[in-house]
mmCIF file of C-alpha atoms in Angstrom:
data_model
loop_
_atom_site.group_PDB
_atom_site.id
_atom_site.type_symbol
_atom_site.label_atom_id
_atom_site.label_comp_id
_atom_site.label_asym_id
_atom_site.label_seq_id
_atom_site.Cartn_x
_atom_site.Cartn_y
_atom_site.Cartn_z
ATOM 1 C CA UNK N 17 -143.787 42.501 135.152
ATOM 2 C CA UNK N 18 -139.933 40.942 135.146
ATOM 3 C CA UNK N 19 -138.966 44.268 137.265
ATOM 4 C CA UNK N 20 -141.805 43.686 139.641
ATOM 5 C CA UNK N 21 -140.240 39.569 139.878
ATOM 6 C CA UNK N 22 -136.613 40.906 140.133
ATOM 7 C CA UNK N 23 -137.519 42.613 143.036
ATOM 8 C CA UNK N 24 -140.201 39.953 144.866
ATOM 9 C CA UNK N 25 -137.077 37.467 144.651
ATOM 10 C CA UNK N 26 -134.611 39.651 146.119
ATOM 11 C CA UNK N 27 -131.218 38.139 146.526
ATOM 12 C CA UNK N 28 -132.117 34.997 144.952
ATOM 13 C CA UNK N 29 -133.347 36.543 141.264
ATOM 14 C CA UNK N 30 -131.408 34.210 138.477
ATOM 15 C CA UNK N 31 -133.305 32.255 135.769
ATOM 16 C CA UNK N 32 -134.944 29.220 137.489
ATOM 17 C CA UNK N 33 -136.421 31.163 140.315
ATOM 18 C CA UNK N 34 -137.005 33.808 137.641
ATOM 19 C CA UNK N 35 -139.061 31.846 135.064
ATOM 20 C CA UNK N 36 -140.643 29.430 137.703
ATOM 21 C CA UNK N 37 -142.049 32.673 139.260
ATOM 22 C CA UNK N 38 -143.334 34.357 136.077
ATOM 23 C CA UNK N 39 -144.784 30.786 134.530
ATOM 24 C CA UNK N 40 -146.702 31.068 137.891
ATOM 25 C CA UNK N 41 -147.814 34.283 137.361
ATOM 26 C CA UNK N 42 -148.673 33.874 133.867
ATOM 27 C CA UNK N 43 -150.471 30.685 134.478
ATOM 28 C CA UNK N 44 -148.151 28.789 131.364
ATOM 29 C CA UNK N 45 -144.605 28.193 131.106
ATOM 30 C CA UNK N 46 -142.516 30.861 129.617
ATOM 31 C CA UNK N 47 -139.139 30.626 127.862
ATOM 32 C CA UNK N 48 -136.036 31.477 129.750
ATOM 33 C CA UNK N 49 -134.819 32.425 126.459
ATOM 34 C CA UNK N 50 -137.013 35.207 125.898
ATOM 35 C CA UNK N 51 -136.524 36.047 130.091
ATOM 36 C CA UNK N 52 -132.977 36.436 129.579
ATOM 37 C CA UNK N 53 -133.314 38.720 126.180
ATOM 38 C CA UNK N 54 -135.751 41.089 128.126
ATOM 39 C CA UNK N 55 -133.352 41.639 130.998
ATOM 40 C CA UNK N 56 -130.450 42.288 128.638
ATOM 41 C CA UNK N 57 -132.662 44.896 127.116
ATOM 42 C CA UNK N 58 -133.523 46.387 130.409
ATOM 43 C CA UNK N 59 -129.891 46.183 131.714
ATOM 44 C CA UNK N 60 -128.907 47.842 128.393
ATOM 45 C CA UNK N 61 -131.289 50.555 129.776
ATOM 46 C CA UNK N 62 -129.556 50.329 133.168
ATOM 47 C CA UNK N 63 -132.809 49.502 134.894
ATOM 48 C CA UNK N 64 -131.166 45.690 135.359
ATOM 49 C CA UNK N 65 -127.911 44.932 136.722
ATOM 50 C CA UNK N 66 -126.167 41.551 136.707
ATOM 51 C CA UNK N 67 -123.501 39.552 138.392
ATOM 52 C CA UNK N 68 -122.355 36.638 137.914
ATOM 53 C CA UNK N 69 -122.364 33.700 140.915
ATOM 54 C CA UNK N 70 -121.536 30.439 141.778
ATOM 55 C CA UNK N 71 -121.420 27.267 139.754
ATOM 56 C CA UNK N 72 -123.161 24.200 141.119
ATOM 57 C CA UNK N 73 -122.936 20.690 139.828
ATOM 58 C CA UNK N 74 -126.638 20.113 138.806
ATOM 59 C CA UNK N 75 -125.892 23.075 136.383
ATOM 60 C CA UNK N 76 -122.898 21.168 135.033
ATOM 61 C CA UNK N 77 -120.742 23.912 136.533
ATOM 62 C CA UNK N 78 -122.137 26.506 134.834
ATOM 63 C CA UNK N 79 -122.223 29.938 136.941
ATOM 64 C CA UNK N 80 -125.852 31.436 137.999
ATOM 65 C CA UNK N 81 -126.349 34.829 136.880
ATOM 66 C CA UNK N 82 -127.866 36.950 139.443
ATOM 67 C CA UNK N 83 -130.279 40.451 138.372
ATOM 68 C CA UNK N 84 -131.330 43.114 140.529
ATOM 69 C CA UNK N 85 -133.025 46.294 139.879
ATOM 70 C CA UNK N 86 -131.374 49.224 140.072
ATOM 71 C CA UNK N 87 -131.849 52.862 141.381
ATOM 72 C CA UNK N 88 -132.811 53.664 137.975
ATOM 73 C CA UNK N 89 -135.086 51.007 137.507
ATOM 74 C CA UNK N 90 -137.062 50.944 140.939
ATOM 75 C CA UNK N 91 -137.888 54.564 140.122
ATOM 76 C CA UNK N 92 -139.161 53.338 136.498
ATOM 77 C CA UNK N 93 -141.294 50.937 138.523
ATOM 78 C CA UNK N 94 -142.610 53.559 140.582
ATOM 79 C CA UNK N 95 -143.198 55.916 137.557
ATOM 80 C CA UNK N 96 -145.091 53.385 136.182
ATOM 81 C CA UNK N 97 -147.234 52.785 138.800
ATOM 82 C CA UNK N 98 -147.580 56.377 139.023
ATOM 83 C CA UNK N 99 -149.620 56.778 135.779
ATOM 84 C CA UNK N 100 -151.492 53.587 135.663
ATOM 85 C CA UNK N 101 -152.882 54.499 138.827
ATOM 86 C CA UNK N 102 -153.743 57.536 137.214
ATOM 87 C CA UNK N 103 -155.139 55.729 134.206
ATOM 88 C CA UNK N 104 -157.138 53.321 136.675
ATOM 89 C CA UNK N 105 -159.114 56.130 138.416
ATOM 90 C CA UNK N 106 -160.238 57.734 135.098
ATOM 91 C CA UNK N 107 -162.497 53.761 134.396
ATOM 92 C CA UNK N 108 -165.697 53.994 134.658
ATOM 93 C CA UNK N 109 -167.528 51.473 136.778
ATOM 94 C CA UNK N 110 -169.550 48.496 135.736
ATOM 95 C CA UNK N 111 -173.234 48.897 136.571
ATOM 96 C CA UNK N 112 -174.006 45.867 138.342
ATOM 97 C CA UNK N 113 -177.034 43.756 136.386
ATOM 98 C CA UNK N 114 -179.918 42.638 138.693
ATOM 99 C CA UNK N 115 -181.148 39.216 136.744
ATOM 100 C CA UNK R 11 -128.953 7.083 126.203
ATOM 101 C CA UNK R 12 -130.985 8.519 122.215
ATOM 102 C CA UNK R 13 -132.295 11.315 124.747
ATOM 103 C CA UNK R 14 -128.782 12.071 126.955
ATOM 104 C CA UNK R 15 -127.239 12.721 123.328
ATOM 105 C CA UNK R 16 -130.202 14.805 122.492
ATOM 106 C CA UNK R 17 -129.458 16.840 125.370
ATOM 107 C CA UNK R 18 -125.761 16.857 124.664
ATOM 108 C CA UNK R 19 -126.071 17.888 121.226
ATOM 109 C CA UNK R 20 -129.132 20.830 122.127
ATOM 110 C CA UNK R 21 -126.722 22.277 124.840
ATOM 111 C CA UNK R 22 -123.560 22.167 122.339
ATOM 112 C CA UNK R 23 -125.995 24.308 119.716
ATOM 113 C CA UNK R 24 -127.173 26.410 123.212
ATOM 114 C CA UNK R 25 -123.517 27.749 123.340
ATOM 115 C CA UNK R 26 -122.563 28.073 120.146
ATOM 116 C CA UNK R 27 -125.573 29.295 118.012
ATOM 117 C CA UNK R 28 -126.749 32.101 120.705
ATOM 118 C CA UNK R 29 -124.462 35.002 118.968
ATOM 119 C CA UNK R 30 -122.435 36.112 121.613
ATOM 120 C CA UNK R 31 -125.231 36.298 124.578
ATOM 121 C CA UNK R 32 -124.611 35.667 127.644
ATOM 122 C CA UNK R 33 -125.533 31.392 127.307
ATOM 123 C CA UNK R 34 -123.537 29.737 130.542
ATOM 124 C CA UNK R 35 -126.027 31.234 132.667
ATOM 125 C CA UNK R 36 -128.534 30.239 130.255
ATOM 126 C CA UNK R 37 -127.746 26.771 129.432
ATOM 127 C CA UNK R 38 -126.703 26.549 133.580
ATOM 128 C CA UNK R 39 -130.334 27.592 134.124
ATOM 129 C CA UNK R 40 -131.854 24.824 131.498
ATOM 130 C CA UNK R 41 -129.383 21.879 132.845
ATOM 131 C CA UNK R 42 -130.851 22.747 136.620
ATOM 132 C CA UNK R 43 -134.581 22.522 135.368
ATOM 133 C CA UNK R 44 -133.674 19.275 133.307
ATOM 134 C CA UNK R 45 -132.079 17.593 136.554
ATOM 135 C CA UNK R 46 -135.635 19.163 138.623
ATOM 136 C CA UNK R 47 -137.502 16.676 136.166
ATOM 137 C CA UNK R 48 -138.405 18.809 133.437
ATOM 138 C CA UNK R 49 -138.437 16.901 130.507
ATOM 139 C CA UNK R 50 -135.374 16.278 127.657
ATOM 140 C CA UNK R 51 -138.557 17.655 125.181
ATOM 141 C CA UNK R 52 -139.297 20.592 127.298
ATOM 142 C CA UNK R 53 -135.592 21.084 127.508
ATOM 143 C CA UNK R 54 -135.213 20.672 123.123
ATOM 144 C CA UNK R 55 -138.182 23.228 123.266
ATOM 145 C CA UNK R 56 -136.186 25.590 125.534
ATOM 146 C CA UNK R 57 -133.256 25.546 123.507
ATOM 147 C CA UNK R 58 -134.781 26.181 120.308
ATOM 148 C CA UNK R 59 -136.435 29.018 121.212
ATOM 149 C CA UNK R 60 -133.380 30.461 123.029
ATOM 150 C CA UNK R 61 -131.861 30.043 119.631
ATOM 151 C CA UNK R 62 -134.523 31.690 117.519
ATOM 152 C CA UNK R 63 -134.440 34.498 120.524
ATOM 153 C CA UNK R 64 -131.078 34.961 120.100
ATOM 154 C CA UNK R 65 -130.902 35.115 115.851
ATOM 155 C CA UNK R 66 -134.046 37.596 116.109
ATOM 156 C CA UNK R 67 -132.219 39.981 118.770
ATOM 157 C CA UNK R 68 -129.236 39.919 116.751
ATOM 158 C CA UNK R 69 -131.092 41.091 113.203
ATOM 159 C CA UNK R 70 -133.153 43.242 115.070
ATOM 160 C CA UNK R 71 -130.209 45.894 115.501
ATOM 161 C CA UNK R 72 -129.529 45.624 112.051
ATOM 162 C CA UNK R 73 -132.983 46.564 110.714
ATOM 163 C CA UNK R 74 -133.184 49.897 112.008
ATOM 164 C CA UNK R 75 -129.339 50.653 110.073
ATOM 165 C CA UNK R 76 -130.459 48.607 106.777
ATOM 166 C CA UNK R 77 -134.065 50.734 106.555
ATOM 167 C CA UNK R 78 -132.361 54.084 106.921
ATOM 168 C CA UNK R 79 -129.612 53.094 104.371
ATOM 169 C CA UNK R 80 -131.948 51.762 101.395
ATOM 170 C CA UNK R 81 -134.061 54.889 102.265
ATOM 171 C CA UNK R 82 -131.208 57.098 102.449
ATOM 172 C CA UNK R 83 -130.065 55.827 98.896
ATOM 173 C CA UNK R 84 -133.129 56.612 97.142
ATOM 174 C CA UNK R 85 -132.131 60.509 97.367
ATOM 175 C CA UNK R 86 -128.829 59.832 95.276
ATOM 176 C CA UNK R 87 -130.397 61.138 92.034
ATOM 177 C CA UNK R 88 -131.679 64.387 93.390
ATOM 178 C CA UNK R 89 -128.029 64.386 94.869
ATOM 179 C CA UNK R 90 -126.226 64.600 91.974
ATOM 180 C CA UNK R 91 -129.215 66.670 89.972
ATOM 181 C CA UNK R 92 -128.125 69.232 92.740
ATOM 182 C CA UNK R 93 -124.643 69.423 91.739
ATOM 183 C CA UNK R 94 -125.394 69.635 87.712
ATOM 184 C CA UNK R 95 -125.040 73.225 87.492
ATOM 185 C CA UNK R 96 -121.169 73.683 88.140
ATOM 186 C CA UNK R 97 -118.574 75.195 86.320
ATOM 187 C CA UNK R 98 -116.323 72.225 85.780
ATOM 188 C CA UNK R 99 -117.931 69.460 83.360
ATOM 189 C CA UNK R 100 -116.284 66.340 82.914
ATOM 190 C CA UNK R 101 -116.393 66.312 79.032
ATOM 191 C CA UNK R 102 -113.181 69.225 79.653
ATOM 192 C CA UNK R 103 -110.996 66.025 81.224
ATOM 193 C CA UNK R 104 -110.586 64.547 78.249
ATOM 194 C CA UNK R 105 -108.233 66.723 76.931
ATOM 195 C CA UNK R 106 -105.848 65.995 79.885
ATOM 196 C CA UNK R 107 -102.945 63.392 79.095
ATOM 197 C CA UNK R 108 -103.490 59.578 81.246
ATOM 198 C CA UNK R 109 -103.294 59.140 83.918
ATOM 199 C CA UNK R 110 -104.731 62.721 84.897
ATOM 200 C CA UNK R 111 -107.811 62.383 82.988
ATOM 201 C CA UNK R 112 -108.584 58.904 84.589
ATOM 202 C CA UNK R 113 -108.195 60.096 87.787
ATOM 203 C CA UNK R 114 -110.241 63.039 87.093
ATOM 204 C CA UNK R 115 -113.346 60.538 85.961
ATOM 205 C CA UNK R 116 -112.902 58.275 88.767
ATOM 206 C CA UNK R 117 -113.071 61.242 90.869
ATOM 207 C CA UNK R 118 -116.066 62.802 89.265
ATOM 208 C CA UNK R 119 -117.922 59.740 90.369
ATOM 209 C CA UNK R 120 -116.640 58.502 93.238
ATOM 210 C CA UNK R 121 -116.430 61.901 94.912
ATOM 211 C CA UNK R 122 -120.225 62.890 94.763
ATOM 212 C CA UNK R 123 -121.543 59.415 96.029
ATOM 213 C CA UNK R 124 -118.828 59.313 98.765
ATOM 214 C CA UNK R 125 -119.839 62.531 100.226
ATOM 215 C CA UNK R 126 -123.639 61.327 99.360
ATOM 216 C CA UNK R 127 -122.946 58.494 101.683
ATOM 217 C CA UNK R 128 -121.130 60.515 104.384
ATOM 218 C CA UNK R 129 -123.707 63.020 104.702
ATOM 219 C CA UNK R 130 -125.986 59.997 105.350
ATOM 220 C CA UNK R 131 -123.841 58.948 107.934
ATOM 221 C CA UNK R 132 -124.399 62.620 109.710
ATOM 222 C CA UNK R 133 -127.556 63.015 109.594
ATOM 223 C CA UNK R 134 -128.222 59.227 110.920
ATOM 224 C CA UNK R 135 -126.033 60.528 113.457
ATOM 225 C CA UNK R 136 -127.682 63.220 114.269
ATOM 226 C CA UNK R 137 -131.727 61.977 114.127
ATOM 227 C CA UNK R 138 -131.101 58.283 114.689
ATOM 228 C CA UNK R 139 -128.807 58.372 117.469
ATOM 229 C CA UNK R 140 -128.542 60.429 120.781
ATOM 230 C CA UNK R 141 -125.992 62.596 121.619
ATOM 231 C CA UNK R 142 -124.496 61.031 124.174
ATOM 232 C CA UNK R 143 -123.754 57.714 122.381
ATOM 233 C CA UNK R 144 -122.304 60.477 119.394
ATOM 234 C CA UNK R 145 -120.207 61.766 121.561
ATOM 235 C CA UNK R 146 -118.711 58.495 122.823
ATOM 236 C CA UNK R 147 -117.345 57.667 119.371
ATOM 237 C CA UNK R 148 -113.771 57.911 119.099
ATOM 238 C CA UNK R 149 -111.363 59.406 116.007
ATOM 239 C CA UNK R 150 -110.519 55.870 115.609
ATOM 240 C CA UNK R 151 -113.804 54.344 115.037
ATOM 241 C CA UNK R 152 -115.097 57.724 112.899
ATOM 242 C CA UNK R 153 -112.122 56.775 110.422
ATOM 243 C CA UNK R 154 -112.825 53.160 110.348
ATOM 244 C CA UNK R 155 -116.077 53.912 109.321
ATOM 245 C CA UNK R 156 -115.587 56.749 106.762
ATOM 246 C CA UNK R 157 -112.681 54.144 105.738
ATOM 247 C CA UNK R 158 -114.791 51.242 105.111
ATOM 248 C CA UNK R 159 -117.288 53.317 103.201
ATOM 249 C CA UNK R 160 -114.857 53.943 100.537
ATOM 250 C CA UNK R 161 -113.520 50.377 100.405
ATOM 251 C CA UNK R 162 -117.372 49.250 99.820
ATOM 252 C CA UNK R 163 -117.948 51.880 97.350
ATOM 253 C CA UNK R 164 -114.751 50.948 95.620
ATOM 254 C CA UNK R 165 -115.766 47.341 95.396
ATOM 255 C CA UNK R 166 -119.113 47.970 94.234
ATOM 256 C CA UNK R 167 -117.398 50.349 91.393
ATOM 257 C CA UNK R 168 -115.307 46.823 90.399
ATOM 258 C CA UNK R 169 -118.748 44.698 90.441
ATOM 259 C CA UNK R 170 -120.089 46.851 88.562
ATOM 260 C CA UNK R 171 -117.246 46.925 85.388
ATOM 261 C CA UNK R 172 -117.554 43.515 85.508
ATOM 262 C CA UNK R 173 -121.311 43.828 85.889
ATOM 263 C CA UNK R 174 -121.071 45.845 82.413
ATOM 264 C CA UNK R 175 -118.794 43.292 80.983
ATOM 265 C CA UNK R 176 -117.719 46.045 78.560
ATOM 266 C CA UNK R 177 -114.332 44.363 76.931
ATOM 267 C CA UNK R 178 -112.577 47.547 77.774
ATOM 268 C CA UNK R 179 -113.342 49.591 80.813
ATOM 269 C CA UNK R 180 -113.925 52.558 80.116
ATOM 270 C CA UNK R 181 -113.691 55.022 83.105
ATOM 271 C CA UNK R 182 -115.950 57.431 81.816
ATOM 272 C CA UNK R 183 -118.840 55.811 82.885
ATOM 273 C CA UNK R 184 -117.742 56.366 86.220
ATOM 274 C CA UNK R 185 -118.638 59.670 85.821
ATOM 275 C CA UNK R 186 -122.129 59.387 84.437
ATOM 276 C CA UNK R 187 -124.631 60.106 86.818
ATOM 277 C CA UNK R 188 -126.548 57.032 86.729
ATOM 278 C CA UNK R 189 -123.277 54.513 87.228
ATOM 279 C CA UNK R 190 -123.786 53.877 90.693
ATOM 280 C CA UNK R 191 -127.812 53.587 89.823
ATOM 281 C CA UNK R 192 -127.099 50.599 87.111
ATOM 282 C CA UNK R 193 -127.728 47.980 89.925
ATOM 283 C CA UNK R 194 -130.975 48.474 91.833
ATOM 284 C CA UNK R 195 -133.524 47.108 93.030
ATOM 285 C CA UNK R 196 -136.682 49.202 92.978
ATOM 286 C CA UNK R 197 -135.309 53.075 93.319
ATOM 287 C CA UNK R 198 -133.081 51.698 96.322
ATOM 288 C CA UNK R 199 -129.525 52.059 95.251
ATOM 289 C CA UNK R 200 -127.727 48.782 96.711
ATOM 290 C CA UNK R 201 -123.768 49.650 95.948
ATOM 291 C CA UNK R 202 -125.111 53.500 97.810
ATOM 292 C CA UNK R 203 -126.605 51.246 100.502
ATOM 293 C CA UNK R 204 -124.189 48.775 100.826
ATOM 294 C CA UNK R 205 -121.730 51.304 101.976
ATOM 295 C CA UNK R 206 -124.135 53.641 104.281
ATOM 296 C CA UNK R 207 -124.698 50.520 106.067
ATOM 297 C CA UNK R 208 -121.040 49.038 106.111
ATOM 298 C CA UNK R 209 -119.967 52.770 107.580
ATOM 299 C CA UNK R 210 -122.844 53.102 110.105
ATOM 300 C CA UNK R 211 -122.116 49.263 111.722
ATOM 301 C CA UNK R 212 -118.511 50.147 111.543
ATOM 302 C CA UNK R 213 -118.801 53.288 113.665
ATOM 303 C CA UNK R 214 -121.403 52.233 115.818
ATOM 304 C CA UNK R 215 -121.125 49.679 118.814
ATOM 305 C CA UNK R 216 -123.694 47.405 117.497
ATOM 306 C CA UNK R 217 -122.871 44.021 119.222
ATOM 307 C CA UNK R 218 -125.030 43.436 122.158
ATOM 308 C CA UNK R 219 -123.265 45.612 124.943
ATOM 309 C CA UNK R 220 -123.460 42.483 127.514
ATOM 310 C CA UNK R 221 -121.091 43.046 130.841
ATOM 311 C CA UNK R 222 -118.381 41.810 130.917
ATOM 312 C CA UNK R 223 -118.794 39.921 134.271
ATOM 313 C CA UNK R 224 -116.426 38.893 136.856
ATOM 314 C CA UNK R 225 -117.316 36.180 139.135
ATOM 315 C CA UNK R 226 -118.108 36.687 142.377
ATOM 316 C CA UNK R 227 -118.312 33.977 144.818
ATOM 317 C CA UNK R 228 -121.111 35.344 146.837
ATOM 318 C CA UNK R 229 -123.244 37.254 144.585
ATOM 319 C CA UNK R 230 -126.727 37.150 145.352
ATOM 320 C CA UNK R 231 -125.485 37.777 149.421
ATOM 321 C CA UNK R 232 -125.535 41.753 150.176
ATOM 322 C CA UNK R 233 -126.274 42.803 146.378
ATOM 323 C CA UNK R 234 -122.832 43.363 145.497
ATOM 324 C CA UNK R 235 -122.137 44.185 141.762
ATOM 325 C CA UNK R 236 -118.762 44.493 139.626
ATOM 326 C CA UNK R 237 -119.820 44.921 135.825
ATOM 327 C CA UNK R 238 -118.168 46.328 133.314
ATOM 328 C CA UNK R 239 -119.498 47.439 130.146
ATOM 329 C CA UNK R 240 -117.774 46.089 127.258
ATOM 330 C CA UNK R 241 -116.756 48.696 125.310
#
């Protein structure tokens, strides 16, 4: 879900756009704590890379840090989609009920 | 002006109770949303679970060491039941003149729970680890860590004479299988673990490998990226 954010922001992917996007998403606010832990992890993993960017006054010139997905990690996405398309086709349908 | 200090005093604990993350960005991110019209309690709320974030990611690569450790330890006995049947016994030392003989029972102790504790440190190595990180370790750090296993072991081997209070210490005990075992808790052997663990987070690069990040003016135009892993 964060990878599939990272890359629907683009360019613009730091922690306000980040955790205004997933809150959205998730229909409830989220914690940009627990945003910024999860892409640590995943950079860890090298499927998240960060930079750091400018410092604005509103942030009390603190610097924005920017993520992006990397090689590595747009293939992950795609590996994942991979197999839970897999997994979707194997559901059996709903029969509809007439009343 | 009650809630500007609140803020204040939350974004002082922001970036200095997160452990070493990465908390500009963070507390850069929180400050934006505050002056957006977020709330100060939304912004408390924030902070304190960034904190409680940050203490749970930093045990979290602890747990994984401590488990293997106190698990480890709980093999010492069949350890040293394996190396009863030797030619040498201890009960020959005592024939030797000081400070031979000492040595000799410091040895016989210290030796078998050292090596106990090392081979625990290969095999966690070996299973726990993957190769690659393995082979990333330097000499340096390898000695550190075999060093500070020895320094913890010696340390717990000074608790526990004063542990025994005995008015004379008597080396011997060293040398009696179940020395090390006198402090436990369960059939975990806590000097035994105590050192496993000090020698694994010694050789292993357990802080949270954040880049090391240079600032770039323009970051977020043309995906540019200069990061550094910290070593």
């Amino acid at each position: 879900m964060l990878l599939l954010t990272l890359i629907r922001l683009g360019d613009e992917a730091y922690g306000v756009p980040l955790s205004r996007e997933l809150a959205l998403m998730r229909g409830r606010d989220v914690s940009v704590g627990s945003v910024y832990a999860a892409l640590d992890r995943l950079e860890l993993k090298g499927l998240v890379a960060s930079s750091l960017g400018e410092s604005t006054p509103e942030r009390g010139g603190r610097a924005k840090r920017y993520f992006r997905v990397t090689e590595q990690g747009l293939r992950s996405v795609h590996e994942t989609r991979k197999v839970l398309s897999r997994l979707w086709k194997s559901l059996p349908s709903v029969r509809e009920d007439p009343a | 002006m009650k809630q500007d200090l609140a803020v204040v005093l939350a974004t002082w604990m922001l970036e200095h109770l997160t452990f070493g993350r990465d908390h500009e960005s963070l507390s850069g991110d929180l400050l934006e949303e505050l002056g957006a019209g977020r709330s100060a309690g939304w912004y408390l709320r924030q902070v304190s679970m960034a904190i409680g974030v940050g203490v749970y990611e930093s045990i979290r690569e602890y747990i994984t060491p401590l488990i293997f450790s106190a698990s480890w330890s709980t093999l010492y006995p069949l350890w040293r039941f394996m190396e009863r049947n030797r030619s040498i016994h201890p009960d020959q030392w005592v024939t030797l003149g000081w400070p031979y003989s000492t040595m000799l029972y410091l040895a016989e102790g210290i030796i078998p729970a050292i090596t106990f504790v090392w081979l625990g440190l290969l095999v966690y190595m070996l299973v726990l680890l993957r190769l690659s990180r393995v082979a990333e370790l330097s000499s340096f750090r390898i000695l550190m860590g075999l060093s500070t296993s020895i320094s913890v072991l010696l340390s717990a081997t000074m608790g526990l004479f004063f542990y025994l209070k005995h008015p004379v210490i008597n080396v011997q005990y060293v040398a009696s299988e179940g020395f090390y075992s006198l402090f436990r808790i369960s059939s975990i052997n806590v000097p035994l673990t105590f050192s496993l663990l000090a020698a694994i987070l010694t050789l292993l690069p357990h802080t949270p490998r954040i880049a090391r990040r240079r600032r770039i003016p323009h970051a977020n135009s043309g995906m540019q990226l200069r990061s550094v892993e910290q070593p």
